[in-house]
mmCIF file of C-alpha atoms in Angstrom:
data_model
loop_
_atom_site.group_PDB
_atom_site.id
_atom_site.type_symbol
_atom_site.label_atom_id
_atom_site.label_comp_id
_atom_site.label_asym_id
_atom_site.label_seq_id
_atom_site.Cartn_x
_atom_site.Cartn_y
_atom_site.Cartn_z
ATOM 1 C CA MET P 82 -102.042 -235.341 -4.126
ATOM 2 C CA LYS P 83 -100.890 -232.415 -6.242
ATOM 3 C CA LYS P 84 -101.670 -234.409 -9.352
ATOM 4 C CA ALA P 85 -105.270 -234.982 -8.263
ATOM 5 C CA SER P 86 -105.816 -231.275 -7.582
ATOM 6 C CA LEU P 87 -104.514 -230.373 -11.033
ATOM 7 C CA THR P 88 -106.925 -232.848 -12.607
ATOM 8 C CA TYR P 89 -109.903 -231.227 -10.828
ATOM 9 C CA ILE P 90 -108.868 -227.765 -12.057
ATOM 10 C CA VAL P 91 -108.674 -228.898 -15.691
ATOM 11 C CA ILE P 92 -112.123 -230.501 -15.477
ATOM 12 C CA PHE P 93 -113.597 -227.315 -13.914
ATOM 13 C CA MET P 94 -112.200 -225.029 -16.674
ATOM 14 C CA THR P 95 -113.435 -227.384 -19.384
ATOM 15 C CA VAL P 96 -116.970 -227.237 -17.996
ATOM 16 C CA LEU P 97 -116.829 -223.426 -17.662
ATOM 17 C CA VAL P 98 -115.726 -222.868 -21.279
ATOM 18 C CA SER P 99 -118.352 -225.297 -22.473
ATOM 19 C CA SER P 100 -121.023 -223.435 -20.539
ATOM 20 C CA CYS P 101 -119.979 -220.010 -21.947
ATOM 21 C CA GLY P 102 -119.917 -221.439 -25.409
ATOM 22 C CA LYS P 103 -123.608 -222.131 -25.187
ATOM 23 C CA ASP P 104 -124.191 -218.379 -25.122
ATOM 24 C CA LEU P 105 -122.056 -217.859 -28.221
ATOM 25 C CA LYS P 106 -122.982 -220.961 -30.230
ATOM 26 C CA GLU P 107 -126.128 -222.742 -31.171
ATOM 27 C CA GLN P 108 -126.693 -226.513 -31.002
ATOM 28 C CA ASP P 109 -127.132 -228.453 -34.243
ATOM 29 C CA ALA P 110 -128.856 -231.852 -34.750
ATOM 30 C CA ASP P 111 -125.736 -233.754 -33.776
ATOM 31 C CA ASN P 112 -125.482 -231.853 -30.476
ATOM 32 C CA LYS P 113 -122.542 -229.854 -31.837
ATOM 33 C CA TYR P 114 -122.243 -226.059 -31.366
ATOM 34 C CA GLU P 115 -121.557 -223.515 -34.062
ATOM 35 C CA ALA P 116 -120.863 -219.743 -33.862
ATOM 36 C CA ILE P 117 -124.021 -217.582 -33.876
ATOM 37 C CA LYS P 118 -124.504 -215.734 -37.152
ATOM 38 C CA SER P 119 -124.773 -211.926 -36.847
ATOM 39 C CA GLU P 120 -128.275 -210.592 -37.543
ATOM 40 C CA LEU P 121 -127.282 -206.915 -37.185
ATOM 41 C CA ALA P 122 -129.309 -204.661 -39.498
ATOM 42 C CA VAL P 123 -130.531 -201.056 -39.641
ATOM 43 C CA GLU P 124 -133.658 -199.578 -41.162
ATOM 44 C CA GLY P 125 -131.737 -197.248 -43.455
ATOM 45 C CA THR P 126 -128.081 -196.569 -44.260
ATOM 46 C CA SER P 127 -128.514 -193.125 -45.791
ATOM 47 C CA TYR P 128 -130.408 -190.080 -44.499
ATOM 48 C CA SER P 129 -130.765 -186.597 -45.981
ATOM 49 C CA ILE P 130 -131.855 -183.740 -43.736
ATOM 50 C CA ASP P 131 -132.244 -179.969 -44.023
ATOM 51 C CA ALA P 132 -130.029 -177.357 -42.359
ATOM 52 C CA SER P 133 -132.066 -177.085 -39.128
ATOM 53 C CA GLN P 134 -131.252 -178.724 -35.835
ATOM 54 C CA GLN P 135 -133.132 -182.050 -35.711
ATOM 55 C CA ASP P 136 -133.132 -185.670 -34.623
ATOM 56 C CA VAL P 137 -132.602 -188.672 -36.903
ATOM 57 C CA ARG P 138 -134.014 -191.893 -35.447
ATOM 58 C CA ILE P 139 -132.401 -195.122 -36.656
ATOM 59 C CA LYS P 140 -134.012 -198.497 -35.990
ATOM 60 C CA ILE P 141 -131.510 -201.210 -35.151
ATOM 61 C CA VAL P 142 -132.233 -204.968 -35.374
ATOM 62 C CA SER P 143 -129.782 -207.262 -33.551
ATOM 63 C CA ASN P 144 -129.574 -210.610 -31.782
ATOM 64 C CA SER P 145 -126.639 -209.547 -29.610
ATOM 65 C CA TYR P 146 -124.849 -206.567 -28.116
ATOM 66 C CA TRP P 147 -123.970 -203.656 -30.409
ATOM 67 C CA SER P 148 -122.141 -200.344 -30.218
ATOM 68 C CA ALA P 149 -122.611 -196.995 -32.022
ATOM 69 C CA THR P 150 -120.028 -194.257 -32.684
ATOM 70 C CA THR P 151 -119.463 -191.260 -34.957
ATOM 71 C CA PRO P 152 -116.310 -189.282 -35.709
ATOM 72 C CA SER P 153 -118.382 -186.159 -36.502
ATOM 73 C CA ASP P 154 -118.527 -183.236 -34.088
ATOM 74 C CA TRP P 155 -121.914 -182.032 -35.402
ATOM 75 C CA LEU P 156 -123.701 -185.322 -34.712
ATOM 76 C CA HIS P 157 -124.587 -186.382 -31.193
ATOM 77 C CA LEU P 158 -125.733 -189.925 -30.272
ATOM 78 C CA ASP P 159 -128.165 -190.488 -27.436
ATOM 79 C CA ARG P 160 -126.243 -193.692 -26.486
ATOM 80 C CA SER P 161 -123.120 -195.607 -27.457
ATOM 81 C CA ARG P 162 -124.269 -199.195 -26.986
ATOM 82 C CA GLY P 163 -127.319 -201.421 -26.822
ATOM 83 C CA LYS P 164 -128.594 -204.992 -26.846
ATOM 84 C CA GLY P 165 -131.092 -206.572 -29.213
ATOM 85 C CA ASP P 166 -133.575 -204.473 -31.169
ATOM 86 C CA GLY P 167 -133.553 -200.804 -30.333
ATOM 87 C CA MET P 168 -133.788 -197.188 -31.500
ATOM 88 C CA LEU P 169 -130.743 -194.961 -31.884
ATOM 89 C CA SER P 170 -131.386 -191.188 -31.832
ATOM 90 C CA VAL P 171 -128.855 -188.979 -33.617
ATOM 91 C CA GLN P 172 -129.088 -185.201 -33.161
ATOM 92 C CA ALA P 173 -127.715 -182.958 -35.902
ATOM 93 C CA ASP P 174 -126.597 -179.373 -35.209
ATOM 94 C CA ILE P 175 -127.659 -176.465 -37.431
ATOM 95 C CA ASN P 176 -125.687 -176.189 -40.640
ATOM 96 C CA SER P 177 -124.798 -172.510 -40.714
ATOM 97 C CA SER P 178 -123.186 -172.743 -44.146
ATOM 98 C CA THR P 179 -125.249 -171.199 -46.906
ATOM 99 C CA THR P 180 -123.387 -172.883 -49.780
ATOM 100 C CA ALA P 181 -122.044 -176.318 -48.815
ATOM 101 C CA GLU P 182 -123.747 -179.497 -47.688
ATOM 102 C CA ARG P 183 -121.946 -181.749 -45.234
ATOM 103 C CA HIS P 184 -121.679 -185.498 -44.644
ATOM 104 C CA ALA P 185 -121.049 -187.643 -41.582
ATOM 105 C CA VAL P 186 -121.066 -191.334 -40.701
ATOM 106 C CA VAL P 187 -122.589 -193.240 -37.809
ATOM 107 C CA ILE P 188 -120.931 -196.625 -37.269
ATOM 108 C CA VAL P 189 -122.960 -199.498 -35.756
ATOM 109 C CA SER P 190 -121.180 -202.795 -34.966
ATOM 110 C CA ASP P 191 -121.792 -205.995 -33.010
ATOM 111 C CA GLY P 192 -118.158 -207.153 -33.210
ATOM 112 C CA ILE P 193 -118.925 -209.392 -36.152
ATOM 113 C CA LYS P 194 -120.666 -207.078 -38.560
ATOM 114 C CA THR P 195 -120.205 -203.326 -39.060
ATOM 115 C CA ILE P 196 -122.706 -200.970 -40.753
ATOM 116 C CA ASN P 197 -121.939 -197.395 -41.835
ATOM 117 C CA ILE P 198 -124.887 -195.021 -41.884
ATOM 118 C CA THR P 199 -124.396 -191.837 -43.913
ATOM 119 C CA ILE P 200 -126.121 -188.600 -42.914
ATOM 120 C CA THR P 201 -126.133 -185.706 -45.390
ATOM 121 C CA GLN P 202 -127.179 -182.262 -44.242
ATOM 122 C CA ALA P 203 -128.146 -179.544 -46.726
ATOM 123 C CA PRO P 204 -126.851 -175.958 -46.485
ATOM 124 C CA ASP P 205 -128.986 -173.139 -45.110
ATOM 125 C CA THR P 206 -130.490 -171.747 -48.313
ATOM 126 C CA GLU P 207 -133.373 -169.838 -46.730
ATOM 127 C CA GLU P 208 -133.359 -166.125 -47.263
ATOM 128 C CA PRO P 209 -132.449 -164.238 -44.066
ATOM 129 C CA VAL P 210 -135.474 -162.660 -42.434
ATOM 130 C CA GLU P 211 -135.187 -158.901 -42.386
ATOM 131 C CA PRO P 212 -136.002 -157.386 -39.005
ATOM 132 C CA VAL P 213 -139.334 -155.590 -38.900
ATOM 133 C CA ILE P 214 -138.958 -151.852 -38.375
ATOM 134 C CA GLU P 215 -142.081 -150.930 -36.471
ATOM 135 C CA LYS P 216 -144.193 -148.045 -37.766
ATOM 136 C CA LEU P 217 -147.079 -146.419 -35.931
ATOM 137 C CA SER P 218 -148.753 -143.057 -36.507
ATOM 138 C CA VAL P 219 -152.202 -141.411 -36.342
ATOM 139 C CA SER P 220 -153.792 -138.929 -38.728
ATOM 140 C CA GLU P 221 -154.822 -136.561 -35.917
ATOM 141 C CA SER P 222 -153.283 -136.007 -32.503
ATOM 142 C CA LEU P 223 -155.865 -133.485 -31.195
ATOM 143 C CA LEU P 224 -159.668 -133.648 -31.167
ATOM 144 C CA HIS P 225 -162.171 -131.019 -30.018
ATOM 145 C CA PHE P 226 -165.787 -131.625 -28.959
ATOM 146 C CA GLY P 227 -168.555 -129.278 -27.839
ATOM 147 C CA TYR P 228 -170.217 -129.722 -24.470
ATOM 148 C CA ASN P 229 -172.886 -131.946 -26.025
ATOM 149 C CA GLY P 230 -170.257 -134.525 -27.139
ATOM 150 C CA GLY P 231 -170.093 -136.508 -30.362
ATOM 151 C CA SER P 232 -167.930 -139.004 -32.204
ATOM 152 C CA SER P 233 -164.920 -138.959 -34.522
ATOM 153 C CA GLU P 234 -162.567 -141.413 -36.284
ATOM 154 C CA VAL P 235 -158.809 -141.123 -36.458
ATOM 155 C CA ALA P 236 -156.867 -143.146 -39.072
ATOM 156 C CA VAL P 237 -154.025 -145.337 -37.805
ATOM 157 C CA SER P 238 -151.050 -146.280 -39.959
ATOM 158 C CA SER P 239 -149.113 -149.305 -38.624
ATOM 159 C CA ASN P 240 -147.301 -152.406 -39.833
ATOM 160 C CA VAL P 241 -147.939 -154.280 -36.539
ATOM 161 C CA ASP P 242 -150.968 -155.070 -34.425
ATOM 162 C CA TRP P 243 -152.013 -152.267 -32.070
ATOM 163 C CA THR P 244 -154.380 -151.575 -29.190
ATOM 164 C CA VAL P 245 -156.159 -148.446 -27.999
ATOM 165 C CA SER P 246 -157.183 -147.206 -24.543
ATOM 166 C CA SER P 247 -158.596 -144.060 -22.900
ATOM 167 C CA ASN P 248 -157.839 -142.608 -19.466
ATOM 168 C CA ALA P 249 -161.342 -141.099 -19.035
ATOM 169 C CA GLN P 250 -164.695 -142.826 -18.753
ATOM 170 C CA TRP P 251 -166.501 -140.039 -20.595
ATOM 171 C CA CYS P 252 -164.254 -140.521 -23.618
ATOM 172 C CA ALA P 253 -164.609 -144.005 -25.115
ATOM 173 C CA ALA P 254 -162.103 -145.284 -27.676
ATOM 174 C CA ARG P 255 -162.022 -148.562 -29.601
ATOM 175 C CA ASN P 256 -160.081 -150.232 -32.388
ATOM 176 C CA ASN P 257 -162.140 -149.998 -35.588
ATOM 177 C CA THR P 258 -159.946 -151.974 -38.062
ATOM 178 C CA SER P 259 -157.559 -149.275 -39.304
ATOM 179 C CA THR P 260 -159.044 -146.388 -37.320
ATOM 180 C CA VAL P 261 -159.665 -145.340 -33.732
ATOM 181 C CA PHE P 262 -163.359 -144.639 -33.063
ATOM 182 C CA VAL P 263 -163.740 -141.927 -30.392
ATOM 183 C CA ASN P 264 -167.013 -141.099 -28.636
ATOM 184 C CA ALA P 265 -167.397 -138.229 -26.126
ATOM 185 C CA GLY P 266 -170.367 -137.963 -23.796
ATOM 186 C CA ILE P 267 -172.155 -134.776 -22.760
ATOM 187 C CA ASN P 268 -170.162 -132.487 -20.462
ATOM 188 C CA LYS P 269 -172.716 -131.648 -17.788
ATOM 189 C CA SER P 270 -170.585 -129.075 -16.055
ATOM 190 C CA TYR P 271 -169.376 -125.503 -16.390
ATOM 191 C CA SER P 272 -165.726 -126.656 -16.593
ATOM 192 C CA PRO P 273 -163.950 -127.862 -19.742
ATOM 193 C CA ARG P 274 -162.262 -131.276 -19.594
ATOM 194 C CA SER P 275 -159.667 -133.328 -21.443
ATOM 195 C CA ALA P 276 -158.724 -136.966 -21.983
ATOM 196 C CA THR P 277 -155.772 -138.881 -23.427
ATOM 197 C CA ILE P 278 -156.196 -141.788 -25.863
ATOM 198 C CA THR P 279 -153.149 -144.075 -26.205
ATOM 199 C CA VAL P 280 -152.504 -146.141 -29.329
ATOM 200 C CA LYS P 281 -149.894 -148.807 -28.580
ATOM 201 C CA GLY P 282 -148.024 -151.156 -30.925
ATOM 202 C CA LEU P 283 -145.279 -153.651 -30.018
ATOM 203 C CA THR P 284 -142.747 -151.125 -28.764
ATOM 204 C CA LEU P 285 -144.057 -147.800 -30.056
ATOM 205 C CA SER P 286 -147.025 -145.769 -28.834
ATOM 206 C CA THR P 287 -148.658 -142.463 -29.718
ATOM 207 C CA THR P 288 -151.421 -140.377 -28.160
ATOM 208 C CA ILE P 289 -154.510 -138.468 -29.209
ATOM 209 C CA MET P 290 -155.537 -135.560 -26.955
ATOM 210 C CA VAL P 291 -159.267 -134.951 -26.626
ATOM 211 C CA ASN P 292 -160.579 -131.587 -25.376
ATOM 212 C CA GLN P 293 -164.229 -130.922 -24.631
ATOM 213 C CA ALA P 294 -165.818 -127.548 -24.018
ATOM 214 C CA ALA P 295 -167.969 -126.834 -20.976
ATOM 215 C CA ILE P 296 -171.577 -125.745 -20.921
ATOM 216 C CA GLU P 297 -171.591 -121.951 -21.089
ATOM 217 C CA GLU P 298 -172.539 -120.634 -17.689
ATOM 218 C CA PRO P 299 -175.422 -118.157 -17.494
ATOM 219 C CA THR P 300 -174.570 -114.478 -17.069
ATOM 220 C CA LEU P 301 -176.281 -112.256 -14.524
ATOM 221 C CA GLY P 302 -176.644 -108.485 -14.747
ATOM 222 C CA ALA P 303 -175.938 -106.105 -11.870
ATOM 223 C CA LEU P 304 -178.366 -106.301 -8.986
ATOM 224 C CA ALA P 305 -180.427 -103.171 -8.357
ATOM 225 C CA VAL P 306 -181.771 -102.636 -4.822
ATOM 226 C CA SER P 307 -184.623 -100.108 -4.411
ATOM 227 C CA ASN P 308 -187.595 -99.158 -2.201
ATOM 228 C CA ILE P 309 -185.633 -99.799 0.975
ATOM 229 C CA THR P 310 -187.750 -99.521 4.159
ATOM 230 C CA LYS P 311 -187.307 -100.537 7.784
ATOM 231 C CA THR P 312 -188.398 -104.112 7.011
ATOM 232 C CA SER P 313 -188.213 -104.668 3.254
ATOM 233 C CA ALA P 314 -186.438 -103.898 -0.018
ATOM 234 C CA ASP P 315 -186.943 -104.594 -3.726
ATOM 235 C CA CYS P 316 -184.289 -106.361 -5.838
ATOM 236 C CA GLN P 317 -184.039 -106.760 -9.611
ATOM 237 C CA PHE P 318 -181.542 -108.211 -12.103
ATOM 238 C CA THR P 319 -181.389 -109.624 -15.631
ATOM 239 C CA TYR P 320 -180.044 -113.065 -16.717
ATOM 240 C CA ASN P 321 -179.090 -114.779 -19.963
ATOM 241 C CA SER P 322 -178.234 -118.388 -20.753
ATOM 242 C CA SER P 323 -177.139 -119.658 -24.185
ATOM 243 C CA ASP P 324 -176.967 -123.448 -23.549
ATOM 244 C CA LEU P 325 -179.405 -124.390 -20.754
ATOM 245 C CA GLU P 326 -182.809 -123.248 -19.614
ATOM 246 C CA ILE P 327 -183.058 -121.299 -16.376
ATOM 247 C CA GLN P 328 -185.185 -123.292 -13.941
ATOM 248 C CA LYS P 329 -185.120 -120.921 -11.028
ATOM 249 C CA SER P 330 -184.097 -117.290 -10.434
ATOM 250 C CA GLY P 331 -183.900 -115.506 -7.137
ATOM 251 C CA VAL P 332 -182.036 -113.527 -4.512
ATOM 252 C CA CYS P 333 -180.313 -114.813 -1.372
ATOM 253 C CA TYR P 334 -179.552 -112.485 1.528
ATOM 254 C CA SER P 335 -178.068 -112.384 4.986
ATOM 255 C CA SER P 336 -177.112 -109.860 7.660
ATOM 256 C CA LEU P 337 -174.245 -112.095 8.843
ATOM 257 C CA VAL P 338 -172.683 -113.599 5.699
ATOM 258 C CA ASN P 339 -170.885 -111.352 3.220
ATOM 259 C CA ASN P 340 -171.554 -113.672 0.245
ATOM 260 C CA PRO P 341 -174.834 -115.419 0.965
ATOM 261 C CA THR P 342 -175.899 -118.608 -0.875
ATOM 262 C CA THR P 343 -179.132 -120.548 -1.228
ATOM 263 C CA SER P 344 -178.385 -122.140 2.137
ATOM 264 C CA ASN P 345 -179.121 -118.752 3.691
ATOM 265 C CA SER P 346 -182.412 -116.840 3.368
ATOM 266 C CA CYS P 347 -183.644 -116.451 -0.167
ATOM 267 C CA VAL P 348 -186.638 -115.580 -2.334
ATOM 268 C CA TYR P 349 -187.055 -117.003 -5.845
ATOM 269 C CA SER P 350 -189.422 -117.825 -8.661
ATOM 270 C CA THR P 351 -189.465 -120.782 -11.062
ATOM 271 C CA THR P 352 -189.134 -120.305 -14.813
ATOM 272 C CA SER P 353 -188.238 -122.109 -18.012
ATOM 273 C CA SER P 354 -186.592 -119.435 -20.060
ATOM 274 C CA TYR P 355 -183.113 -118.666 -21.395
ATOM 275 C CA SER P 356 -183.199 -114.955 -20.570
ATOM 276 C CA GLY P 357 -185.284 -112.476 -18.660
ATOM 277 C CA THR P 358 -185.650 -110.105 -15.734
ATOM 278 C CA SER P 359 -186.072 -111.329 -12.181
ATOM 279 C CA THR P 360 -187.742 -109.077 -9.560
ATOM 280 C CA HIS P 361 -188.158 -109.909 -5.873
ATOM 281 C CA ARG P 362 -189.071 -108.202 -2.569
ATOM 282 C CA LEU P 363 -187.096 -109.084 0.535
ATOM 283 C CA PRO P 364 -189.658 -109.224 3.372
ATOM 284 C CA VAL P 365 -189.398 -109.290 7.185
ATOM 285 C CA LEU P 366 -186.085 -107.519 7.457
ATOM 286 C CA ASN P 367 -184.730 -105.979 10.653
ATOM 287 C CA GLU P 368 -184.593 -102.220 10.843
ATOM 288 C CA ASN P 369 -181.343 -100.303 10.818
ATOM 289 C CA THR P 370 -179.465 -103.443 9.749
ATOM 290 C CA VAL P 371 -176.815 -104.023 7.090
ATOM 291 C CA TYR P 372 -177.802 -106.729 4.609
ATOM 292 C CA TYR P 373 -175.792 -108.542 1.963
ATOM 293 C CA VAL P 374 -177.783 -109.645 -1.053
ATOM 294 C CA ARG P 375 -176.781 -111.665 -4.108
ATOM 295 C CA PRO P 376 -178.728 -112.743 -7.227
ATOM 296 C CA TYR P 377 -178.612 -116.330 -8.551
ATOM 297 C CA VAL P 378 -180.075 -118.613 -11.236
ATOM 298 C CA THR P 379 -180.276 -122.430 -11.303
ATOM 299 C CA THR P 380 -180.057 -124.756 -14.309
ATOM 300 C CA SER P 381 -179.924 -128.562 -14.629
ATOM 301 C CA VAL P 382 -176.166 -128.341 -14.081
ATOM 302 C CA GLY P 383 -176.016 -126.106 -11.019
ATOM 303 C CA THR P 384 -176.363 -122.654 -9.534
ATOM 304 C CA THR P 385 -174.682 -119.494 -10.747
ATOM 305 C CA TYR P 386 -174.344 -116.413 -8.505
ATOM 306 C CA GLY P 387 -174.002 -112.739 -9.397
ATOM 307 C CA GLU P 388 -172.175 -109.964 -7.519
ATOM 308 C CA THR P 389 -173.100 -109.218 -3.930
ATOM 309 C CA LYS P 390 -174.647 -105.872 -3.016
ATOM 310 C CA GLN P 391 -174.948 -104.264 0.413
ATOM 311 C CA PHE P 392 -177.676 -102.014 1.808
ATOM 312 C CA THR P 393 -178.980 -100.822 5.217
ATOM 313 C CA THR P 394 -182.620 -100.835 6.255
ATOM 314 C CA LEU P 395 -184.084 -97.662 7.710
ATOM 315 C CA LYS P 396 -184.348 -97.096 11.462
ATOM 316 C CA THR P 397 -187.365 -96.163 13.568
ATOM 317 C CA ASN P 398 -188.444 -92.522 13.534
ATOM 318 C CA SER P 399 -186.757 -92.054 10.182
ATOM 319 C CA PRO P 400 -188.889 -91.435 7.133
ATOM 320 C CA ASP P 401 -189.341 -94.376 4.839
ATOM 321 C CA GLU P 402 -187.968 -94.161 1.330
ATOM 322 C CA GLY P 403 -190.402 -92.177 -0.733
ATOM 323 C CA ASP P 404 -191.679 -90.223 2.247
ATOM 324 C CA ASN P 405 -191.423 -86.469 2.032
ATOM 325 C CA PRO P 406 -192.434 -85.128 5.461
ATOM 326 C CA THR P 407 -193.340 -81.463 5.756
ATOM 327 C CA PRO P 408 -190.453 -79.731 7.466
ATOM 328 C CA THR P 409 -191.274 -77.866 10.787
ATOM 329 C CA TYR P 410 -190.062 -74.354 11.267
#
């Protein structure tokens, strides 16, 4: 019984070896098997690369399993084995040497045939790039404009690209090749104003200050009050304007407000002159009353007031100004 079992085992092993052999051998015309011939090949066995970090792709042709290795520490394989045709990627590190090239080998084998692939990397011969020292300056850092505005150009010296901006709408600034073009609008006010223009490079920046004068406010002479009666008084003053025409001149008055404005009672006349004399009568006043009166002129920009004067109207039974009653004895 033991002898029969041993016979079966021998037969089974013989069949198994024969079956595996079919994977390793090929059948000839006489139904005999021979060892498969290695067809391992690579597209190239020598590669030359520059000093930069890069990938070398090697095409492998094979009819069986194959392995890939390298003893170099500056080459890195994307895989260590494969089957059949395939692509092996080899990454090379940067060669930091500036004088010596280096060599390494990639070994590809299918157990029957071994192929050595040589990779030669050149030294880093490129000239080191000098760091850029940024430069940025302007030919003028302060600009002045009159109230009526205008334009100006400021030269910019820089070895990098730059931008320009303004913090005020009335003061426009733009990049005009190698200059900053500045345009200031009309200052329609009695107050001067300023703006800041910023020229900015990569890390540096500089500024241009822009100052603009105001329109010169008209000047008013002292107010003279005369011919005071119980219900009226005459007022007169002079005015002068150097920049804008006077559109209106007059006097505002009140018995309640110490510094009256045009929102209180007023008398005025229209004009279109730069200087002159303005004369007005204050009508319908209350007798024996203290009045505050102030001269003013109006231009296209606004209203300018002079100094306030105070007077008191006459009371009943008192002679009017100019009267000279005959005394009674």
